[in-house]
CSV table of C-alpha atoms in Angstrom, one decimal:
chain,number,residue,atom,x,y,z
A,1367,MET,CA,139.6,-86.3,-91.2
A,1368,LYS,CA,136.1,-87.7,-91.4
A,1369,LEU,CA,133.1,-85.5,-90.5
A,1370,GLY,CA,132.0,-87.8,-87.7
A,1371,PHE,CA,135.3,-87.3,-85.8
A,1372,LEU,CA,134.9,-83.5,-86.1
A,1373,VAL,CA,131.3,-83.7,-84.9
A,1374,LEU,CA,132.5,-85.8,-81.9
A,1375,LEU,CA,135.1,-83.2,-81.0
A,1376,GLY,CA,132.6,-80.4,-81.4
A,1377,ASN,CA,130.1,-82.1,-79.1
A,1378,VAL,CA,132.8,-82.6,-76.5
A,1379,LEU,CA,133.9,-79.0,-76.7
A,1380,SER,CA,130.3,-77.8,-76.4
A,1381,LEU,CA,129.7,-79.9,-73.3
A,1382,LEU,CA,132.8,-78.6,-71.7
A,1383,ALA,CA,131.9,-75.0,-72.4
A,1384,HIS,CA,128.4,-75.6,-71.0
A,1385,ASP,CA,129.8,-77.1,-67.8
A,1386,CYS,CA,132.2,-74.3,-67.3
A,1387,GLY,CA,129.6,-71.6,-67.8
A,1388,ASN,CA,127.2,-73.2,-65.3
A,1389,ASN,CA,129.8,-73.8,-62.6
A,1390,PRO,CA,131.9,-70.6,-62.2
A,1391,ALA,CA,133.8,-72.2,-59.2
A,1392,THR,CA,135.4,-74.7,-61.5
A,1393,THR,CA,136.4,-72.4,-64.4
A,1394,THR,CA,139.9,-71.8,-63.0
A,1395,THR,CA,140.6,-75.5,-62.6
A,1396,MET,CA,138.7,-77.3,-65.4
A,1397,MET,CA,140.4,-78.2,-68.6
A,1398,THR,CA,139.6,-75.7,-71.4
A,1399,PRO,CA,138.1,-76.8,-74.7
A,1400,THR,CA,141.4,-76.1,-76.4
A,1401,ASP,CA,143.3,-78.1,-73.8
A,1402,HIS,CA,141.0,-81.1,-74.4
A,1403,LEU,CA,141.4,-80.9,-78.2
A,1404,ASP,CA,145.1,-80.8,-77.7
A,1405,ASP,CA,144.9,-83.8,-75.4
A,1406,VAL,CA,142.9,-85.8,-78.0
A,1407,LYS,CA,145.4,-84.9,-80.7
A,1408,ALA,CA,148.3,-85.9,-78.5
A,1409,GLU,CA,146.7,-89.2,-77.6
A,1410,ILE,CA,146.1,-90.1,-81.2
A,1411,GLN,CA,149.7,-89.1,-82.1
A,1412,ASN,CA,151.0,-91.3,-79.3
A,1413,MET,CA,148.9,-94.2,-80.4
A,1414,THR,CA,150.1,-94.0,-84.0
A,1415,THR,CA,153.7,-93.8,-82.8
A,1416,ARG,CA,153.1,-97.0,-80.6
A,1417,MET,CA,151.5,-98.6,-83.7
A,1418,GLN,CA,154.7,-98.0,-85.6
A,1419,HIS,CA,156.6,-99.6,-82.7
A,1420,PHE,CA,154.3,-102.6,-83.0
A,1421,GLY,CA,155.1,-102.9,-86.7
A,1422,PHE,CA,158.9,-102.6,-86.0
A,1423,ASN,CA,158.6,-105.4,-83.4
A,1424,LEU,CA,156.8,-107.7,-85.9
A,1425,MET,CA,159.5,-106.9,-88.5
A,1426,GLN,CA,162.2,-107.8,-86.1
A,1427,VAL,CA,160.6,-111.1,-85.2
A,1428,GLU,CA,160.1,-112.1,-88.8
A,1429,LEU,CA,163.6,-110.9,-89.8
A,1430,GLY,CA,164.9,-113.6,-87.5
A,1431,LYS,CA,162.9,-116.2,-89.4
A,1432,SER,CA,163.6,-114.8,-92.9
A,1433,ASN,CA,166.8,-116.8,-93.6
A,1434,LEU,CA,168.0,-113.7,-95.5
A,1435,ASN,CA,165.0,-113.7,-97.8
A,1436,ASN,CA,163.1,-110.6,-98.8
A,1437,PHE,CA,159.8,-110.0,-97.1
A,1438,VAL,CA,157.1,-107.3,-96.7
A,1439,MET,CA,154.4,-106.7,-94.2
A,1440,ALA,CA,151.4,-104.4,-93.8
A,1441,PRO,CA,151.7,-103.2,-90.1
A,1442,PHE,CA,148.6,-101.0,-90.1
A,1443,SER,CA,146.5,-103.9,-91.4
A,1444,VAL,CA,147.9,-106.4,-88.8
A,1445,TRP,CA,147.3,-103.8,-86.1
A,1446,SER,CA,143.7,-103.4,-87.3
A,1447,LEU,CA,143.2,-107.1,-87.3
A,1448,MET,CA,144.3,-107.2,-83.7
A,1449,LEU,CA,141.9,-104.3,-83.0
A,1450,VAL,CA,139.1,-106.8,-83.6
A,1451,PHE,CA,140.3,-108.8,-80.6
A,1452,HIS,CA,140.9,-105.7,-78.6
A,1453,GLU,CA,137.3,-104.9,-79.1
A,1454,ALA,CA,136.3,-108.4,-78.0
A,1455,ALA,CA,138.7,-109.0,-75.1
A,1456,VAL,CA,138.0,-109.0,-71.4
A,1457,GLY,CA,140.3,-108.9,-68.3
A,1458,GLU,CA,144.0,-109.7,-68.7
A,1459,THR,CA,143.6,-110.5,-72.4
A,1460,PHE,CA,142.3,-106.9,-72.9
A,1461,ASP,CA,145.1,-105.4,-70.8
A,1462,GLU,CA,147.7,-107.3,-72.8
A,1463,LEU,CA,146.2,-106.2,-76.2
A,1464,GLN,CA,145.9,-102.6,-75.0
A,1465,ASP,CA,149.6,-102.6,-74.1
A,1466,ALA,CA,150.8,-104.4,-77.2
A,1467,LEU,CA,148.8,-102.2,-79.6
A,1468,GLY,CA,149.4,-99.0,-77.6
A,1469,ILE,CA,145.7,-98.1,-77.4
A,1470,TYR,CA,145.0,-95.7,-74.5
A,1471,VAL,CA,142.5,-93.4,-76.1
A,1472,GLU,CA,138.8,-93.5,-75.1
A,1473,TYR,CA,136.9,-96.0,-77.2
A,1474,PRO,CA,134.5,-93.5,-78.9
A,1475,GLU,CA,137.5,-91.5,-80.0
A,1476,LEU,CA,139.2,-94.7,-81.2
A,1477,ARG,CA,136.2,-95.6,-83.3
A,1478,GLU,CA,135.9,-92.1,-84.8
A,1479,TRP,CA,139.7,-92.1,-85.6
A,1480,TYR,CA,139.5,-95.5,-87.2
A,1481,SER,CA,136.5,-94.5,-89.3
A,1482,ALA,CA,138.6,-91.7,-90.7
A,1483,VAL,CA,141.7,-93.7,-91.5
A,1484,ARG,CA,140.4,-97.1,-92.6
A,1485,VAL,CA,139.9,-95.8,-96.1
A,1486,PHE,CA,143.7,-96.1,-96.5
A,1487,HIS,CA,143.4,-99.8,-96.4
A,1488,ARG,CA,142.1,-99.6,-100.0
A,1489,SER,CA,142.6,-97.2,-102.9
A,1490,GLN,CA,142.1,-97.7,-106.6
A,1491,THR,CA,143.1,-94.7,-108.8
A,1492,ASN,CA,145.2,-94.2,-111.9
A,1493,ASP,CA,148.1,-93.5,-109.6
A,1494,SER,CA,147.8,-96.1,-106.8
A,1495,SER,CA,146.5,-99.6,-106.2
A,1496,ILE,CA,146.0,-100.6,-102.6
A,1497,HIS,CA,143.8,-103.6,-102.0
A,1498,SER,CA,143.3,-105.5,-98.7
A,1499,MET,CA,141.0,-107.5,-96.5
A,1500,ARG,CA,140.8,-108.3,-92.8
A,1501,TYR,CA,138.4,-110.9,-91.5
A,1502,VAL,CA,137.7,-113.4,-88.8
A,1503,TYR,CA,136.1,-116.8,-89.3
A,1504,TYR,CA,135.0,-119.1,-86.5
A,1505,ASP,CA,133.7,-122.7,-86.5
A,1506,LYS,CA,130.0,-122.6,-85.8
A,1507,LYS,CA,129.9,-126.1,-84.5
A,1508,ASN,CA,131.5,-125.5,-81.1
A,1509,ILE,CA,131.7,-121.7,-80.9
A,1510,GLU,CA,128.8,-119.2,-80.3
A,1511,PHE,CA,128.6,-115.6,-81.3
A,1512,VAL,CA,127.8,-113.1,-78.5
A,1513,HIS,CA,125.0,-110.9,-79.8
A,1514,GLY,CA,125.7,-107.2,-79.3
A,1515,TYR,CA,129.3,-107.3,-80.4
A,1516,TYR,CA,130.1,-105.0,-83.3
A,1517,SER,CA,133.6,-104.3,-84.7
A,1518,ILE,CA,134.5,-101.1,-86.5
A,1519,VAL,CA,137.1,-103.1,-88.3
A,1520,LEU,CA,134.9,-105.9,-89.6
A,1521,GLU,CA,132.2,-103.5,-90.9
A,1522,GLY,CA,134.6,-102.9,-93.8
A,1523,ASP,CA,135.1,-99.8,-95.8
A,1524,PRO,CA,131.6,-98.4,-96.6
A,1525,GLU,CA,132.8,-96.5,-99.7
A,1526,ASN,CA,134.4,-99.6,-101.2
A,1527,ILE,CA,132.9,-102.9,-99.9
A,1528,TYR,CA,134.3,-105.9,-101.6
A,1529,ASP,CA,132.4,-109.1,-102.2
A,1530,LEU,CA,133.5,-111.3,-99.4
A,1531,PHE,CA,131.2,-114.4,-99.4
A,1532,PHE,CA,130.6,-114.2,-95.7
A,1533,LEU,CA,130.7,-110.4,-95.1
A,1534,ILE,CA,127.8,-108.9,-97.0
A,1535,ASP,CA,125.0,-109.8,-94.6
A,1536,ILE,CA,127.0,-109.7,-91.3
A,1537,LEU,CA,128.9,-106.5,-91.3
A,1538,GLY,CA,130.6,-105.8,-88.0
A,1539,ARG,CA,130.9,-109.4,-86.8
A,1540,PRO,CA,133.0,-112.5,-87.6
A,1541,GLY,CA,131.8,-115.2,-90.0
A,1542,ALA,CA,130.2,-118.4,-88.7
A,1543,VAL,CA,131.4,-121.2,-90.9
A,1544,ASN,CA,132.2,-124.9,-91.1
A,1545,LEU,CA,135.9,-125.0,-91.3
A,1546,GLN,CA,135.9,-128.7,-92.1
A,1547,SER,CA,133.9,-128.2,-95.3
A,1548,SER,CA,135.8,-128.0,-98.5
A,1549,THR,CA,133.1,-125.7,-99.9
A,1550,THR,CA,133.7,-123.2,-97.1
A,1551,ILE,CA,137.5,-123.4,-97.5
A,1552,ASN,CA,137.2,-122.7,-101.2
A,1553,LYS,CA,135.1,-119.6,-100.4
A,1554,ILE,CA,137.7,-118.4,-97.9
A,1555,ASN,CA,140.4,-118.7,-100.5
A,1556,GLU,CA,138.1,-116.8,-102.8
A,1557,ASP,CA,137.7,-114.1,-100.2
A,1558,VAL,CA,141.4,-113.5,-100.1
A,1559,ARG,CA,141.6,-113.4,-103.8
A,1560,LEU,CA,138.7,-111.0,-104.2
A,1561,GLY,CA,139.7,-108.8,-101.3
A,1562,THR,CA,143.0,-108.2,-102.9
A,1563,SER,CA,141.7,-107.9,-106.5
A,1564,ASN,CA,143.3,-111.1,-107.6
A,1565,PHE,CA,146.8,-110.0,-106.6
A,1566,ILE,CA,147.2,-112.5,-103.7
A,1567,ASN,CA,146.1,-116.1,-103.4
A,1568,SER,CA,145.8,-118.3,-100.3
A,1569,SER,CA,145.8,-122.1,-100.4
A,1570,TYR,CA,143.8,-123.3,-97.4
A,1571,THR,CA,142.5,-126.8,-97.2
A,1572,THR,CA,140.5,-128.6,-94.5
A,1573,ARG,CA,143.9,-129.9,-93.2
A,1574,SER,CA,144.8,-126.3,-92.4
A,1575,PHE,CA,142.6,-126.4,-89.3
A,1576,THR,CA,143.5,-129.2,-86.8
A,1577,TYR,CA,141.8,-127.9,-83.6
A,1578,SER,CA,138.3,-128.9,-82.6
A,1579,ASN,CA,137.1,-125.3,-82.4
A,1580,PRO,CA,139.1,-123.4,-85.0
A,1581,LEU,CA,139.2,-119.6,-85.1
A,1582,LEU,CA,140.9,-118.0,-88.2
A,1583,ALA,CA,142.0,-114.4,-88.5
A,1584,ILE,CA,143.3,-113.2,-91.9
A,1585,SER,CA,144.9,-110.0,-93.1
A,1586,ALA,CA,145.9,-109.7,-96.8
A,1587,ASN,CA,147.3,-106.6,-98.5
A,1588,TYR,CA,148.6,-105.5,-101.9
A,1589,PHE,CA,150.4,-102.3,-102.7
A,1590,ASN,CA,151.5,-100.6,-105.9
A,1591,ALA,CA,151.7,-96.9,-106.6
A,1592,LYS,CA,153.3,-94.5,-109.1
A,1593,TRP,CA,156.2,-92.3,-108.0
A,1594,ARG,CA,155.9,-88.6,-108.2
A,1595,PHE,CA,158.8,-88.7,-110.6
A,1596,SER,CA,159.4,-91.8,-112.7
A,1597,PHE,CA,162.6,-93.7,-113.1
A,1598,ASP,CA,163.9,-93.9,-116.6
A,1599,LYS,CA,163.3,-97.4,-117.9
A,1600,SER,CA,166.2,-97.1,-120.4
A,1601,GLN,CA,168.6,-96.7,-117.5
A,1602,THR,CA,167.4,-99.8,-115.6
A,1603,LYS,CA,170.1,-102.5,-115.8
A,1604,VAL,CA,170.8,-105.9,-114.2
A,1605,GLU,CA,173.4,-105.2,-111.4
A,1606,GLN,CA,175.0,-107.1,-108.6
A,1607,PHE,CA,173.5,-107.1,-105.1
A,1608,TYR,CA,175.6,-107.7,-102.0
A,1609,ASN,CA,175.4,-109.0,-98.5
A,1610,ASP,CA,176.4,-106.8,-95.6
A,1611,ASP,CA,179.9,-108.4,-95.7
A,1612,GLY,CA,180.3,-107.5,-99.3
A,1613,SER,CA,179.8,-111.0,-100.7
A,1614,PRO,CA,177.5,-111.4,-103.7
A,1615,ALA,CA,173.8,-111.9,-103.0
A,1616,GLY,CA,172.1,-112.3,-106.3
A,1617,LYS,CA,171.3,-109.8,-109.0
A,1618,VAL,CA,168.6,-107.1,-109.3
A,1619,HIS,CA,167.0,-104.9,-111.9
A,1620,MET,CA,168.5,-101.7,-110.7
A,1621,MET,CA,166.5,-98.5,-111.4
A,1622,VAL,CA,168.1,-95.1,-111.4
A,1623,GLN,CA,167.2,-91.4,-111.3
A,1624,THR,CA,168.8,-88.2,-110.2
A,1625,GLY,CA,166.9,-85.3,-108.6
A,1626,LYS,CA,166.4,-83.3,-105.4
A,1627,PHE,CA,165.2,-85.5,-102.6
A,1628,ALA,CA,164.9,-85.3,-98.9
A,1629,TYR,CA,168.1,-87.1,-97.8
A,1630,ALA,CA,169.7,-87.5,-94.4
A,1631,LYS,CA,173.2,-88.9,-94.2
A,1632,ASN,CA,174.4,-90.9,-91.1
A,1633,VAL,CA,171.4,-90.2,-88.9
A,1634,LYS,CA,172.4,-89.9,-85.3
A,1635,ASP,CA,171.6,-93.0,-83.2
A,1636,LEU,CA,170.4,-94.9,-86.3
A,1637,GLN,CA,173.7,-95.6,-88.0
A,1638,ALA,CA,172.1,-95.4,-91.4
A,1639,ASP,CA,171.4,-93.1,-94.3
A,1640,VAL,CA,167.8,-92.2,-95.0
A,1641,LEU,CA,166.0,-91.2,-98.2
A,1642,GLU,CA,162.4,-90.1,-98.8
A,1643,LEU,CA,160.9,-91.0,-102.2
A,1644,PRO,CA,157.5,-89.4,-102.8
A,1645,PHE,CA,154.6,-91.2,-104.5
A,1646,TYR,CA,152.3,-89.1,-106.7
A,1647,GLU,CA,149.2,-89.9,-104.5
A,1648,GLY,CA,148.8,-87.3,-101.8
A,1649,ASP,CA,151.3,-87.5,-98.9
A,1650,LEU,CA,152.1,-91.2,-99.5
A,1651,VAL,CA,155.9,-91.7,-99.3
A,1652,MET,CA,158.5,-94.4,-99.2
A,1653,ILE,CA,161.2,-94.0,-96.5
A,1654,VAL,CA,164.3,-96.0,-97.4
A,1655,ILE,CA,166.8,-96.8,-94.7
A,1656,LEU,CA,170.3,-98.0,-95.7
A,1657,PRO,CA,172.5,-99.2,-92.8
A,1658,LYS,CA,176.1,-98.2,-92.7
A,1659,ARG,CA,178.3,-100.9,-94.1
A,1660,GLY,CA,178.8,-103.8,-91.8
A,1661,ASN,CA,175.9,-102.9,-89.4
A,1662,GLY,CA,173.1,-104.9,-91.0
A,1663,VAL,CA,169.4,-104.5,-91.0
A,1664,GLY,CA,169.0,-106.3,-87.7
A,1665,LEU,CA,171.0,-103.7,-85.7
A,1666,MET,CA,169.4,-100.9,-87.7
A,1667,LEU,CA,165.9,-102.2,-86.8
A,1668,ARG,CA,166.8,-102.2,-83.1
A,1669,ASN,CA,168.1,-98.7,-83.5
A,1670,LEU,CA,164.9,-97.7,-85.3
A,1671,LYS,CA,162.7,-99.0,-82.5
A,1672,ALA,CA,164.6,-97.0,-79.9
A,1673,LEU,CA,164.8,-93.8,-82.0
A,1674,GLY,CA,161.3,-93.8,-83.6
A,1675,LEU,CA,160.4,-92.0,-86.9
A,1676,GLN,CA,159.9,-88.4,-85.6
A,1677,PRO,CA,163.6,-87.5,-85.4
A,1678,ILE,CA,164.1,-89.0,-88.9
A,1679,PHE,CA,161.2,-86.9,-90.3
A,1680,ARG,CA,162.8,-83.8,-88.8
A,1681,GLU,CA,166.1,-84.4,-90.5
A,1682,LEU,CA,164.4,-85.2,-93.8
A,1683,GLU,CA,162.3,-82.1,-93.6
A,1684,ALA,CA,165.5,-80.0,-93.0
A,1685,SER,CA,167.1,-81.4,-96.1
A,1686,LYS,CA,164.1,-81.5,-98.5
A,1687,ASN,CA,164.8,-80.3,-102.0
A,1688,GLU,CA,168.3,-79.3,-101.1
A,1689,SER,CA,170.3,-82.3,-102.2
A,1690,GLU,CA,170.8,-83.5,-105.7
A,1691,VAL,CA,170.9,-87.3,-105.2
A,1692,GLU,CA,171.6,-90.1,-107.6
A,1693,VAL,CA,169.2,-92.8,-106.5
A,1694,LYS,CA,169.6,-96.5,-107.3
A,1695,LEU,CA,166.7,-98.7,-106.2
A,1696,PRO,CA,166.0,-102.3,-107.2
A,1697,ARG,CA,162.7,-103.2,-108.7
A,1698,ILE,CA,160.6,-104.9,-106.0
A,1699,ASP,CA,157.9,-107.5,-106.3
A,1700,THR,CA,157.8,-109.2,-103.0
A,1701,ASN,CA,155.0,-111.6,-101.9
A,1702,SER,CA,155.0,-112.8,-98.3
A,1703,ARG,CA,152.9,-115.0,-96.0
A,1704,PHE,CA,153.3,-115.1,-92.3
A,1705,GLU,CA,151.8,-117.5,-89.7
A,1706,LEU,CA,151.5,-114.9,-87.0
A,1707,ARG,CA,150.0,-117.1,-84.2
A,1708,HIS,CA,153.4,-118.0,-82.8
A,1709,SER,CA,154.9,-114.6,-83.6
A,1710,LEU,CA,152.4,-112.5,-81.7
A,1711,PRO,CA,153.7,-113.6,-78.2
A,1712,ALA,CA,157.1,-112.0,-79.1
A,1713,VAL,CA,155.4,-108.6,-79.5
A,1714,GLY,CA,153.4,-108.9,-76.3
A,1715,ILE,CA,150.2,-110.7,-77.4
A,1716,LYS,CA,150.4,-114.0,-75.5
A,1717,ASP,CA,146.9,-114.9,-74.3
A,1718,LEU,CA,145.2,-115.2,-77.7
A,1719,GLU,CA,146.9,-118.5,-78.6
A,1720,HIS,CA,146.2,-120.2,-75.3
A,1721,SER,CA,142.8,-122.0,-74.9
A,1722,TYR,CA,142.7,-121.4,-71.1
A,1723,ARG,CA,144.1,-117.9,-71.1
A,1724,ALA,CA,142.4,-116.2,-74.1
A,1725,ASN,CA,139.2,-114.3,-73.1
A,1726,ILE,CA,137.4,-112.8,-76.1
A,1727,SER,CA,134.0,-113.4,-74.5
A,1728,ARG,CA,132.6,-110.1,-75.7
A,1729,MET,CA,132.6,-111.6,-79.2
A,1730,LEU,CA,132.8,-115.4,-79.1
A,1731,ILE,CA,132.3,-118.1,-76.4
A,1732,SER,CA,132.6,-121.8,-76.5
A,1733,ALA,CA,129.4,-123.8,-76.3
A,1734,TYR,CA,131.0,-125.6,-73.3
A,1735,ASP,CA,133.5,-123.3,-71.6
A,1736,ILE,CA,134.1,-119.5,-71.9
A,1737,ARG,CA,137.8,-120.0,-71.9
A,1738,LYS,CA,138.0,-122.5,-74.8
A,1739,VAL,CA,137.9,-120.0,-77.6
A,1740,PHE,CA,141.4,-119.0,-78.7
A,1741,LEU,CA,143.1,-117.9,-81.9
A,1742,SER,CA,144.1,-121.1,-83.6
A,1743,ASN,CA,145.1,-119.6,-87.0
A,1744,CYS,CA,146.3,-116.1,-87.7
A,1745,ASP,CA,147.7,-115.5,-91.2
A,1746,HIS,CA,149.1,-112.3,-92.8
A,1747,TYR,CA,149.6,-112.0,-96.6
A,1748,ALA,CA,151.4,-109.0,-98.1
A,1749,ARG,CA,152.6,-108.1,-101.6
A,1750,ILE,CA,154.3,-104.9,-102.8
A,1751,VAL,CA,155.2,-104.0,-106.4
A,1752,VAL,CA,157.7,-101.2,-107.1
A,1753,ASN,CA,158.8,-100.3,-110.6
A,1754,GLU,CA,159.8,-97.4,-112.7
A,1755,GLU,CA,156.3,-96.0,-113.2
A,1756,GLY,CA,155.8,-92.4,-112.2
A,1757,ALA,CA,153.5,-89.4,-112.9
A,1758,VAL,CA,156.3,-87.1,-114.2
A,1759,PRO,CA,159.2,-88.2,-116.4
A,1760,ARG,CA,162.6,-87.4,-115.1
A,1761,LYS,CA,165.8,-88.5,-116.7
A,1762,SER,CA,169.2,-88.5,-115.2
A,1763,SER,CA,170.9,-85.1,-115.3
A,1764,GLY,CA,174.4,-86.5,-115.4
A,1765,LYS,CA,176.9,-87.1,-112.7
A,1766,LYS,CA,178.6,-83.7,-112.8
A,1767,ASN,CA,175.9,-82.0,-110.6
A,1768,ILE,CA,175.4,-84.9,-108.1
A,1769,LYS,CA,176.1,-84.1,-104.5
A,1770,ALA,CA,175.2,-87.5,-103.0
A,1771,GLN,CA,174.7,-91.1,-104.0
A,1772,PHE,CA,172.1,-93.4,-102.5
A,1773,HIS,CA,172.7,-96.8,-104.0
A,1774,MET,CA,170.6,-99.6,-102.6
A,1775,ASN,CA,172.8,-102.5,-103.6
A,1776,ARG,CA,173.0,-104.1,-100.2
A,1777,PRO,CA,170.3,-105.0,-97.6
A,1778,PHE,CA,168.0,-102.1,-96.7
A,1779,ILE,CA,164.6,-101.4,-95.1
A,1780,TYR,CA,161.7,-99.6,-96.7
A,1781,LEU,CA,158.6,-98.1,-95.1
A,1782,VAL,CA,155.5,-96.9,-97.0
A,1783,LEU,CA,153.8,-94.2,-94.9
A,1784,LYS,CA,150.7,-92.0,-95.0
A,1785,ARG,CA,152.5,-89.0,-93.6
A,1786,SER,CA,149.6,-86.8,-92.5
A,1787,TYR,CA,148.1,-89.7,-90.4
A,1788,ASN,CA,151.4,-91.2,-89.3
A,1789,LEU,CA,150.3,-94.6,-90.7
A,1790,LEU,CA,152.8,-97.3,-91.5
A,1791,ILE,CA,151.0,-98.9,-94.5
A,1792,HIS,CA,153.7,-101.3,-95.7
A,1793,ALA,CA,157.2,-102.2,-94.5
A,1794,GLY,CA,159.7,-104.5,-95.9
A,1795,VAL,CA,163.3,-105.8,-95.9
A,1796,PHE,CA,165.2,-106.3,-99.1
A,1797,GLN,CA,168.2,-108.7,-98.5
A,1798,LYS,CA,169.0,-110.5,-101.8
A,1799,GLY,CA,168.7,-110.2,-105.5
A,1800,ASP,CA,165.8,-111.9,-107.2
A,1801,VAL,CA,166.7,-111.9,-110.9
A,1802,LYS,CA,166.4,-115.5,-112.1
């Protein structure tokens, strides 16, 4: 965790110790420093759990719109983008965002925690490639910036600032632009491309913004990482993929490897089998959830929301390195775009899209009416690439020693997590083969 967060906790503990020492009458009733530290940890843990729930809610909404297509999202990035508006909101809009995002920690603690974890939005090493951007643009003709507003999200990643056209000189605040200018629109498209290191492209035009005072929020995220153990490319073959009912659903490049993995069969209350595939980079993992035949990913997502990830982690931990599993996983290269403005109400964020209900007056106000600034455009881009590449070669050991098979040849869900921080980096649904 970042040094600043530790310093904050140290200062809090010192103040508590000072108060206790100077007021003996309260020493038997006041919270001890250890109690306070435990409370802070519990609050952060609860917030990240609610953040996961926010991500599962979004997945469920988009699953209903997917028309059985594959899709991927970056829940931590979308949550972070909404944090910009949480920092800006007032009144009922603030209460709504607080509930939807699950933010009940004190704001200084929230800022220190986010300072520590925002580095996971971006990573460029020999073993992982994570590129992303989150930004907000407002039309400067009819909208005014409220001086004094500063967003921990919009200040970017100090260790790896990317060259957003509008970001360099205005860290911590949204960009004032002319959204009816083709030059501006081209620069925004360039921001998406540069922010994701050329892996994602947007195609905005002046016709993308039809409101008189447009406000645009963008989140774009690319993920690719090496496995801890590579899949054997010579074993990859084109195989049939199936729907939940067993009917054909296209073909896939099916990768295969056999080894000891954390594996939980028929997880109680989930009605699914679960496998953990470790990436080489730190504690980055992919959790793959394969519903029991006939249940489908929709039912499984509802079960996952009710159950949460902690019971699954406990079952995986109990089985780690015990099971010899034959794993079959399709290559994945999924590129998705979501217009979130009309999806956010389904996850509890309703005010932002309404001109007379949205109140983000700590950040932006209308030149004519404080209630006229609302989120007119909110777009989320995500791409994930998963192939055979790994840090350590491992070929199949043959079927005679296999205790379990985990074959992802029907619809499944995958979650990319930073385990130590409980962060849901990417999450996707694979529902059909994509081999042309």
